[in-house]
Coordinates of C-alpha atoms and ligand atoms in Angstrom, one line a residue:
M1047 CA 3.3 15.9 37.7
K1048 CA 4.6 13.5 35.1
T1049 CA 2.1 11.6 32.8
T1050 CA 2.6 8.2 31.2
P1051 CA 3.3 8.7 27.5
Q1052 CA 0.6 7.2 25.3
I1053 CA -0.2 6.7 21.7
L1054 CA -3.6 6.8 20.1
K1055 CA -5.4 3.6 19.3
G1056 CA -4.8 2.4 15.8
M1057 CA -1.8 4.6 15.3
R1058 CA 1.8 3.4 15.5
D1059 CA 5.5 4.5 15.7
F1060 CA 7.9 2.8 13.4
L1061 CA 11.5 2.2 14.6
A1062 CA 14.5 1.3 12.5
P1063 CA 14.1 -2.2 11.2
R1064 CA 10.5 -1.9 10.3
M1065 CA 11.0 1.6 9.0
R1066 CA 13.7 0.3 6.6
L1067 CA 11.2 -2.4 5.5
R1068 CA 8.6 0.2 4.8
R1069 CA 11.0 2.3 2.8
Y1070 CA 12.0 -0.7 0.8
V1071 CA 8.4 -1.4 -0.1
I1072 CA 7.8 2.3 -1.0
D1073 CA 11.0 2.4 -3.1
T1074 CA 10.2 -0.8 -4.9
L1075 CA 6.7 0.3 -5.7
T1076 CA 7.9 3.8 -6.7
T1077 CA 10.3 2.2 -9.2
V1078 CA 7.5 0.1 -10.7
F1079 CA 5.1 3.2 -10.8
E1080 CA 7.7 5.3 -12.6
R1081 CA 8.4 2.5 -15.0
Y1082 CA 4.9 2.9 -16.3
G1083 CA 5.0 6.7 -16.5
F1084 CA 3.2 7.7 -13.3
E1085 CA 4.3 11.0 -11.8
P1086 CA 4.6 11.9 -8.1
L1087 CA 2.0 14.0 -6.4
E1088 CA 1.6 15.2 -2.8
T1089 CA -1.5 16.8 -1.3
P1090 CA -2.2 18.1 2.2
A1091 CA -3.3 15.8 5.0
V1092 CA -6.2 18.1 5.8
E1093 CA -9.0 19.0 3.3
Y1094 CA -12.2 20.9 3.6
A1095 CA -14.8 18.6 5.1
E1096 CA -17.1 19.2 2.2
T1097 CA -14.5 17.9 -0.2
L1098 CA -14.4 14.6 1.6
E1099 CA -18.1 14.3 2.6
G1100 CA -20.6 12.4 0.4
K1101 CA -18.0 10.6 -1.7
Y1102 CA -17.5 7.3 0.0
G1103 CA -20.9 6.1 1.0
E1104 CA -22.8 6.5 4.2
E1105 CA -21.0 4.0 6.3
A1106 CA -17.5 5.2 5.2
D1107 CA -18.4 8.8 5.7
K1108 CA -18.8 8.2 9.4
L1109 CA -15.2 7.2 9.6
I1110 CA -13.8 10.5 8.4
Y1111 CA -11.9 12.4 11.1
K1112 CA -13.5 15.9 11.1
F1113 CA -12.9 18.9 13.2
E1114 CA -13.1 22.7 13.2
D1115 CA -9.8 24.5 12.6
R1116 CA -8.7 27.7 14.3
G1117 CA -10.6 29.8 11.8
E1118 CA -13.8 27.7 12.5
R1119 CA -13.6 26.1 9.2
R1120 CA -14.9 22.5 8.9
V1121 CA -12.0 20.4 7.9
G1122 CA -11.1 16.7 7.8
L1123 CA -8.1 14.4 7.5
R1124 CA -8.0 12.7 4.1
Y1125 CA -9.8 9.3 4.1
D1126 CA -8.0 8.1 0.9
L1127 CA -5.8 9.6 -1.8
T1128 CA -8.4 9.3 -4.6
V1129 CA -10.7 12.2 -3.5
P1130 CA -7.7 14.6 -3.1
L1131 CA -6.5 13.6 -6.5
C1132 CA -9.9 14.4 -8.0
R1133 CA -9.8 17.8 -6.3
V1134 CA -6.4 18.5 -7.8
V1135 CA -7.7 17.6 -11.2
A1136 CA -10.8 19.7 -10.8
M1137 CA -8.5 22.7 -9.8
T1138 CA -5.9 22.2 -12.5
P1139 CA -7.5 22.4 -15.9
D1140 CA -4.2 22.5 -17.8
L1141 CA -2.9 19.1 -16.7
V1142 CA -1.6 16.9 -19.5
R1143 CA -4.2 14.1 -19.8
P1144 CA -4.4 11.2 -19.4
Y1145 CA -2.9 12.4 -16.1
K1146 CA -1.0 9.5 -14.5
R1147 CA 0.1 10.1 -10.9
Y1148 CA 1.3 8.1 -7.9
Q1149 CA 1.0 9.2 -4.3
I1150 CA 2.3 7.4 -1.3
A1151 CA 1.1 8.9 1.9
P1152 CA -0.8 8.3 5.1
V1153 CA -4.6 8.4 5.3
W1154 CA -6.9 8.4 8.4
R1155 CA -10.1 6.4 9.2
A1156 CA -11.8 6.2 12.5
E1157 CA -12.2 2.4 12.2
K1158 CA -12.2 -0.2 14.9
P1159 CA -8.6 -1.3 15.0
Q1160 CA -7.7 -5.0 14.6
K1161 CA -5.1 -7.1 12.8
G1162 CA -4.3 -5.3 9.5
R1163 CA -6.7 -2.5 10.3
Y1164 CA -5.3 0.7 11.6
R1165 CA -6.6 4.3 12.0
E1166 CA -3.6 5.8 10.5
F1167 CA -2.2 3.9 7.5
W1168 CA -0.4 4.5 4.3
Q1169 CA -1.7 4.0 0.8
C1170 CA 0.4 3.7 -2.3
D1171 CA -1.9 4.9 -5.1
V1172 CA -1.6 4.9 -8.9
D1173 CA -4.3 6.4 -10.9
I1174 CA -5.0 7.4 -14.5
V1175 CA -7.4 10.4 -15.0
G1176 CA -8.8 11.3 -18.5
S1177 CA -9.0 7.9 -20.2
T1178 CA -12.1 5.9 -20.8
S1179 CA -10.1 3.1 -22.4
I1180 CA -10.1 -0.3 -20.7
L1181 CA -6.4 -0.3 -21.5
A1182 CA -6.0 2.1 -18.6
D1183 CA -7.7 -0.4 -16.3
A1184 CA -5.6 -3.2 -17.6
E1185 CA -2.4 -1.1 -17.0
V1186 CA -3.5 -0.5 -13.4
V1187 CA -4.0 -4.3 -12.9
K1188 CA -0.6 -4.8 -14.5
V1189 CA 1.0 -2.4 -12.0
V1190 CA -0.5 -4.4 -9.1
Y1191 CA 0.9 -7.6 -10.5
E1192 CA 4.3 -6.0 -11.2
G1193 CA 4.5 -4.2 -7.8
L1194 CA 3.7 -7.3 -5.8
T1195 CA 5.9 -9.5 -7.9
A1196 CA 8.8 -7.0 -7.4
L1197 CA 8.3 -7.3 -3.7
G1198 CA 8.6 -11.1 -3.9
F1199 CA 4.9 -12.0 -3.5
Q1200 CA 4.3 -15.3 -5.2
S1201 CA 0.8 -16.4 -4.3
F1202 CA -1.8 -13.6 -4.6
V1203 CA -5.0 -13.2 -6.6
I1204 CA -6.3 -10.0 -8.1
K1205 CA -10.0 -10.4 -8.0
I1206 CA -11.8 -8.5 -10.8
N1207 CA -15.5 -7.5 -11.0
H1208 CA -17.5 -4.8 -12.7
R1209 CA -20.0 -2.3 -11.2
K1210 CA -22.1 -2.4 -14.4
V1211 CA -22.3 -6.2 -14.1
L1212 CA -23.5 -5.9 -10.5
T1213 CA -26.1 -3.3 -11.6
G1214 CA -27.2 -5.6 -14.5
L1215 CA -27.4 -8.6 -12.2
A1216 CA -29.5 -6.7 -9.7
M1217 CA -31.9 -5.9 -12.6
Y1218 CA -31.8 -9.5 -13.9
A1219 CA -32.6 -10.9 -10.4
N1220 CA -35.3 -8.2 -9.6
V1221 CA -33.5 -7.0 -6.5
P1222 CA -35.6 -4.1 -5.0
T1223 CA -33.7 -0.9 -5.7
D1224 CA -33.5 0.1 -2.1
Q1225 CA -32.0 -3.2 -1.1
I1226 CA -29.3 -3.5 -3.8
A1227 CA -26.5 -2.2 -1.5
A1228 CA -27.5 -4.4 1.4
V1229 CA -27.8 -7.5 -0.9
Y1230 CA -24.3 -6.9 -2.3
R1231 CA -22.9 -6.4 1.2
V1232 CA -24.0 -10.0 2.0
I1233 CA -22.8 -11.4 -1.3
D1234 CA -19.4 -9.8 -0.7
K1235 CA -19.1 -12.1 2.3
M1236 CA -19.3 -15.2 0.1
D1237 CA -15.6 -16.1 0.6
K1238 CA -15.9 -15.8 4.4
I1239 CA -19.2 -17.4 5.2
G1240 CA -20.0 -19.6 2.1
L1241 CA -22.8 -20.0 -0.3
Q1242 CA -25.4 -21.5 2.1
S1243 CA -25.0 -18.7 4.7
V1244 CA -25.3 -16.1 2.0
R1245 CA -28.5 -17.7 0.9
D1246 CA -29.8 -17.8 4.4
E1247 CA -28.9 -14.2 5.1
L1248 CA -30.5 -13.0 1.9
S1249 CA -33.6 -14.9 2.8
A1250 CA -33.7 -13.5 6.3
M1251 CA -33.6 -10.0 4.8
G1252 CA -36.8 -10.8 3.0
I1253 CA -35.4 -11.2 -0.5
A1254 CA -37.6 -13.4 -2.7
A1255 CA -36.5 -17.0 -3.3
D1256 CA -36.5 -16.5 -7.1
T1257 CA -34.3 -13.4 -6.8
I1258 CA -31.9 -15.3 -4.6
D1259 CA -31.8 -18.2 -7.1
R1260 CA -31.1 -15.8 -10.0
L1261 CA -28.4 -13.9 -8.1
L1262 CA -26.6 -17.0 -7.0
A1263 CA -26.8 -18.7 -10.4
V1264 CA -24.4 -16.0 -11.4
C1265 CA -22.5 -15.1 -8.3
G1266 CA -22.5 -18.5 -6.7
T1267 CA -20.8 -20.4 -9.6
R1268 CA -17.2 -21.2 -9.8
G1269 CA -15.1 -21.7 -12.9
S1270 CA -12.4 -20.4 -15.1
N1271 CA -12.5 -16.7 -16.1
S1272 CA -13.9 -17.6 -19.6
E1273 CA -16.5 -20.0 -18.1
L1274 CA -17.7 -17.3 -15.7
L1275 CA -17.8 -14.6 -18.4
A1276 CA -19.7 -16.9 -20.7
N1277 CA -22.2 -17.7 -17.9
V1278 CA -22.8 -14.1 -17.0
Q1279 CA -23.0 -13.1 -20.7
A1280 CA -25.7 -15.7 -21.2
K1281 CA -27.7 -14.4 -18.2
L1282 CA -27.2 -10.6 -18.6
G1283 CA -26.9 -10.4 -22.4
N1284 CA -30.2 -8.7 -22.8
I1285 CA -29.7 -6.1 -20.1
P1286 CA -27.7 -3.3 -21.7
V1287 CA -25.8 -2.2 -18.6
G1288 CA -24.9 -5.8 -17.7
A1289 CA -23.9 -6.6 -21.3
E1290 CA -21.7 -3.5 -21.4
G1291 CA -20.0 -4.6 -18.2
V1292 CA -19.4 -8.1 -19.5
S1293 CA -18.0 -6.8 -22.7
E1294 CA -15.6 -4.6 -20.8
L1295 CA -14.5 -7.4 -18.7
N1296 CA -13.8 -9.5 -21.8
E1297 CA -11.8 -6.6 -23.2
L1298 CA -9.9 -6.3 -19.9
V1299 CA -9.0 -10.0 -19.9
A1300 CA -7.8 -9.7 -23.5
Y1301 CA -5.5 -6.8 -22.6
L1302 CA -4.2 -8.5 -19.5
E1303 CA -3.1 -11.3 -21.7
A1304 CA -1.4 -8.9 -24.1
I1305 CA 0.5 -7.1 -21.4
G1306 CA 1.6 -10.3 -19.7
V1307 CA -0.4 -10.7 -16.5
P1308 CA -0.5 -14.5 -16.0
E1309 CA -4.0 -15.8 -15.7
S1310 CA -3.2 -17.6 -12.5
Y1311 CA -2.8 -14.1 -10.8
Y1312 CA -6.3 -12.8 -11.6
Q1313 CA -9.7 -14.1 -11.2
I1314 CA -13.1 -12.8 -12.3
D1315 CA -15.0 -12.8 -9.0
L1316 CA -18.6 -11.8 -9.3
T1317 CA -19.0 -11.8 -5.5
M1318 CA -16.4 -9.1 -4.9
V1319 CA -18.2 -5.8 -4.4
R1320 CA -16.0 -3.2 -2.7
G1321 CA -17.5 -0.7 -0.3
L1322 CA -16.6 2.7 -1.7
D1323 CA -19.6 4.3 -3.5
Y1324 CA -17.7 6.1 -6.2
Y1325 CA -16.8 3.1 -8.5
T1326 CA -18.5 3.0 -11.9
G1327 CA -16.7 0.3 -13.9
P1328 CA -14.2 -2.5 -13.4
I1329 CA -13.2 -3.0 -9.7
F1330 CA -10.1 -4.8 -8.4
E1331 CA -9.0 -6.3 -5.1
T1332 CA -6.0 -8.3 -4.3
T1333 CA -5.9 -11.0 -1.6
V1334 CA -3.3 -13.4 -0.3
E1335 CA -4.0 -16.9 1.2
R1336 CA -1.5 -16.4 4.0
P1337 CA -1.5 -14.7 6.4
R1338 CA -5.2 -14.1 6.9
I1339 CA -5.4 -10.4 6.5
G1340 CA -7.8 -8.2 4.5
S1341 CA -7.1 -7.1 0.9
I1342 CA -3.6 -5.8 0.2
S1343 CA -4.8 -3.7 -2.7
G1344 CA -8.1 -2.3 -3.9
G1345 CA -9.3 -0.1 -6.7
G1346 CA -11.4 0.4 -9.8
R1347 CA -12.8 2.9 -12.2
Y1348 CA -14.6 6.0 -11.0
D1349 CA -15.8 8.1 -13.9
R1350 CA -17.9 10.5 -11.9
L1351 CA -15.8 11.6 -9.0
V1352 CA -13.9 14.5 -10.6
G1353 CA -17.3 15.9 -11.7
M1354 CA -18.6 15.6 -8.1
L1355 CA -15.7 17.8 -7.0
G1356 CA -16.9 20.7 -9.1
G1357 CA -14.9 20.2 -12.2
R1358 CA -15.7 18.9 -15.6
E1359 CA -16.3 15.2 -15.5
Y1360 CA -13.2 13.1 -16.3
P1361 CA -13.1 9.3 -16.4
A1362 CA -10.6 7.8 -14.0
T1363 CA -9.3 4.5 -12.8
G1364 CA -6.7 3.4 -10.3
V1365 CA -5.6 1.3 -7.3
A1366 CA -4.4 1.7 -3.8
F1367 CA -1.8 -0.7 -2.3
G1368 CA -2.1 -0.9 1.4
L1369 CA 1.4 -0.4 2.8
E1370 CA 0.7 -1.7 6.3
R1371 CA -0.7 -5.0 5.1
I1372 CA 2.0 -5.5 2.5
V1373 CA 4.6 -4.9 5.3
D1374 CA 2.7 -7.2 7.6
V1375 CA 2.7 -10.0 5.0
I1376 CA 6.4 -9.5 4.2
E1377 CA 7.3 -9.7 7.9
E1378 CA 5.1 -12.7 8.7
L1379 CA 6.4 -14.7 5.7
A1380 CA 10.0 -13.4 6.2
M1381 CA 10.1 -12.4 2.5
A1382 CA 12.4 -9.4 2.7
P1383 CA 16.0 -9.7 1.5
A1384 CA 18.3 -9.6 4.5
A1385 CA 20.0 -6.4 3.4
V1386 CA 16.7 -4.5 3.6
T1387 CA 16.5 -4.6 7.4
A1388 CA 20.2 -4.4 8.0
P1389 CA 21.4 -1.1 9.5
A1390 CA 22.7 1.5 7.1
T1391 CA 25.8 2.1 9.2
K1392 CA 28.8 0.1 7.9
V1393 CA 31.4 0.9 10.5
L1394 CA 31.8 2.4 14.0
V1395 CA 35.1 4.3 14.6
T1396 CA 35.8 4.0 18.3
I1397 CA 37.6 6.5 20.5
F1398 CA 40.6 4.9 22.1
S1399 CA 41.3 7.7 24.6
P1400 CA 40.6 11.5 25.0
E1401 CA 44.0 12.2 23.5
L1402 CA 43.2 10.1 20.4
I1403 CA 39.9 11.6 19.4
D1404 CA 41.3 13.6 16.5
P1405 CA 42.7 10.7 14.4
S1406 CA 39.4 8.8 14.9
L1407 CA 37.4 11.8 13.7
A1408 CA 39.7 12.3 10.8
L1409 CA 39.4 8.7 9.7
A1410 CA 35.6 8.8 10.0
E1411 CA 35.5 11.9 7.8
Q1412 CA 37.8 10.2 5.2
L1413 CA 35.4 7.2 5.1
R1414 CA 32.3 9.4 4.8
S1415 CA 33.9 11.2 1.9
K1416 CA 34.2 7.8 0.2
A1417 CA 30.4 7.3 0.8
I1418 CA 31.0 4.7 3.5
N1419 CA 28.3 5.2 6.2
T1420 CA 30.4 5.8 9.4
E1421 CA 29.5 6.5 13.0
T1422 CA 32.0 7.7 15.5
Y1423 CA 31.5 6.8 19.1
L1424 CA 30.5 9.9 21.1
G1425 CA 33.0 9.8 23.9
A1426 CA 36.0 7.9 25.2
D1427 CA 34.2 5.2 27.2
R1428 CA 35.7 1.8 27.9
L1429 CA 36.4 0.0 24.6
G1430 CA 34.2 -2.8 25.8
A1431 CA 31.2 -0.4 26.0
Q1432 CA 31.9 0.9 22.5
L1433 CA 32.0 -2.6 21.0
K1434 CA 28.8 -3.5 22.8
Y1435 CA 27.2 -0.4 21.3
A1436 CA 28.2 -1.5 17.8
D1437 CA 27.0 -5.0 18.5
R1438 CA 23.6 -3.9 19.8
K1439 CA 23.1 -1.7 16.8
G1440 CA 24.2 -4.5 14.4
I1441 CA 27.0 -2.4 13.0
P1442 CA 29.1 -4.9 11.0
Y1443 CA 32.6 -3.4 11.5
V1444 CA 34.5 -1.5 14.1
I1445 CA 37.7 0.5 13.8
I1446 CA 40.1 0.9 16.7
I1447 CA 43.0 3.4 16.6
G1448 CA 45.3 3.1 19.6
P1449 CA 48.7 4.7 20.1
D1450 CA 50.6 1.7 18.5
E1451 CA 48.4 1.8 15.4
L1452 CA 48.7 5.5 15.1
A1453 CA 52.5 5.2 15.3
A1454 CA 52.5 2.5 12.7
G1455 CA 50.1 4.4 10.4
V1456 CA 47.5 1.6 10.5
V1457 CA 44.1 0.9 12.2
V1458 CA 42.5 -2.2 13.6
L1459 CA 39.5 -3.3 11.6
R1460 CA 37.3 -5.7 13.5
N1461 CA 34.6 -7.8 11.9
M1462 CA 31.8 -7.9 14.5
Q1463 CA 30.4 -11.1 13.3
T1464 CA 33.5 -13.3 13.0
K1465 CA 35.4 -11.2 15.6
E1466 CA 38.4 -11.3 13.3
E1467 CA 40.7 -8.3 13.6
R1468 CA 43.1 -7.0 10.9
R1469 CA 45.7 -4.3 10.9
V1470 CA 45.2 -2.3 7.7
T1471 CA 45.9 1.1 6.3
A1472 CA 43.1 3.7 5.9
S1473 CA 43.1 3.3 2.2
E1474 CA 42.7 -0.5 2.6
V1475 CA 39.7 0.2 4.8
V1476 CA 38.2 2.2 2.0
V1477 CA 38.7 -0.7 -0.4
L1478 CA 37.4 -3.3 2.1
L1479 CA 34.3 -1.4 3.2
G1480 CA 33.5 0.4 0.0
V1481 CA 30.8 -1.0 -2.2
Ligands
AMP631 P1 -9.8 1.2 0.2 O1 -9.3 2.6 0.1 O2 -10.7 0.9 1.3 O3 -10.2 0.6 -1.1 O4 -8.5 0.3 0.6 C1 -7.4 0.1 -0.3 C2 -6.3 -0.7 0.5 O5 -5.9 0.1 1.6 C3 -6.8 -2.0 1.0 O6 -6.7 -3.0 0.1 C4 -5.9 -2.2 2.2 O7 -4.7 -2.8 1.9 C5 -5.6 -0.8 2.7 N1 -6.5 -0.5 3.9 C6 -7.8 -0.1 3.9 N2 -8.2 0.2 5.1 C7 -7.1 0.0 5.9 C8 -6.9 0.1 7.3 N3 -7.9 0.5 8.2 N4 -5.7 -0.3 7.8 C9 -4.7 -0.7 7.0 N5 -4.9 -0.8 5.7 C10 -6.0 -0.5 5.1

């Protein structure tokens, strides 16, 4: 009995036009990553479950796809590219450090699928392992700016916060230790639900009024980067961990200026928290106004993760671009250059009749040898059917070689868009269709 073919929820197939767009995004980002000295890395899709477990936080851990393999080993599909990177670093002591790598690959999370949220999705990661310098964090932010700019993004904001500032702020406001995570989950929603709703939710959780006031006197204020940093410095200056965070943010901002990230593209945002447990320093998240879609990149510093994987502890920082959301934005705002989604085939050589297959095949080979992407029609169907095939596939040119053309040593070159037909020699075709 035949079954209806199905695809798993949150997972997708990509056919030609979208596939080309994805490749364009990957190629563009790769060019930017390599311009900054990042080297490629690939790791397996499947890791030991214990490598993945206990790294992301309780909620995220539930989303890891886990199963037993044929040898009854507990394994899992990678949840991100950061933990596999740290495993590689822990297993490869002789890496040249700082180790700068990029990895562009699929990851899997058992999330509830919705717009911009899939179960299989690609991340494009750049990370620097082995540097405590804030310069490394600044470079990561610069790569986000460069990558998105190279893809034609014009209005985006890289939000920046610092885990030490959040720790210091929790101390300053006397947030009970066991409620810190929950409090920040609410504060993280500030953009979505607004100041008053955040206040109400915190209050409903039983957080003291004075604590809420202190928290919101820092997180709830708006202003320029320097105003916000001055405000948080004034409040957290006496709390060592907080002061350290503020000082690193100041340093980061100074470096961003030095490496040419315009201030309009980044914003200190003390409400931005980020879910993953492993961050220890500056954190980054990029959002766009339009279309309404979650963050298009996210990252930060994670100085303890390599150590958690069994190796020596190495400081590290990095960012993941979300390929799916970037592609969704480019599609929705029609940002891709037309050539990106155009078919790669330049010309279809038709088959006039069974007797004339050979000259068509020979010409196609000649064009391919000149690096012109050429299809031959596979059979001697009616010419109309062959032209329709080219038209449906968006192939811009068609070549017809009938008995008259063969006798005269020429071919008919048809422009499928203008429908103009010219009788030209094979070498003229090479010139006309060559790049
Ligand atoms: P994270 O690893 O959660 O920090 O995510 C980094 C980036 O990956 C985000 O900014 C998103 O662009 C992308 N991303 C995260 N989760 C998903 C998902 N379920 N579907 C598509 N993209 C995602």
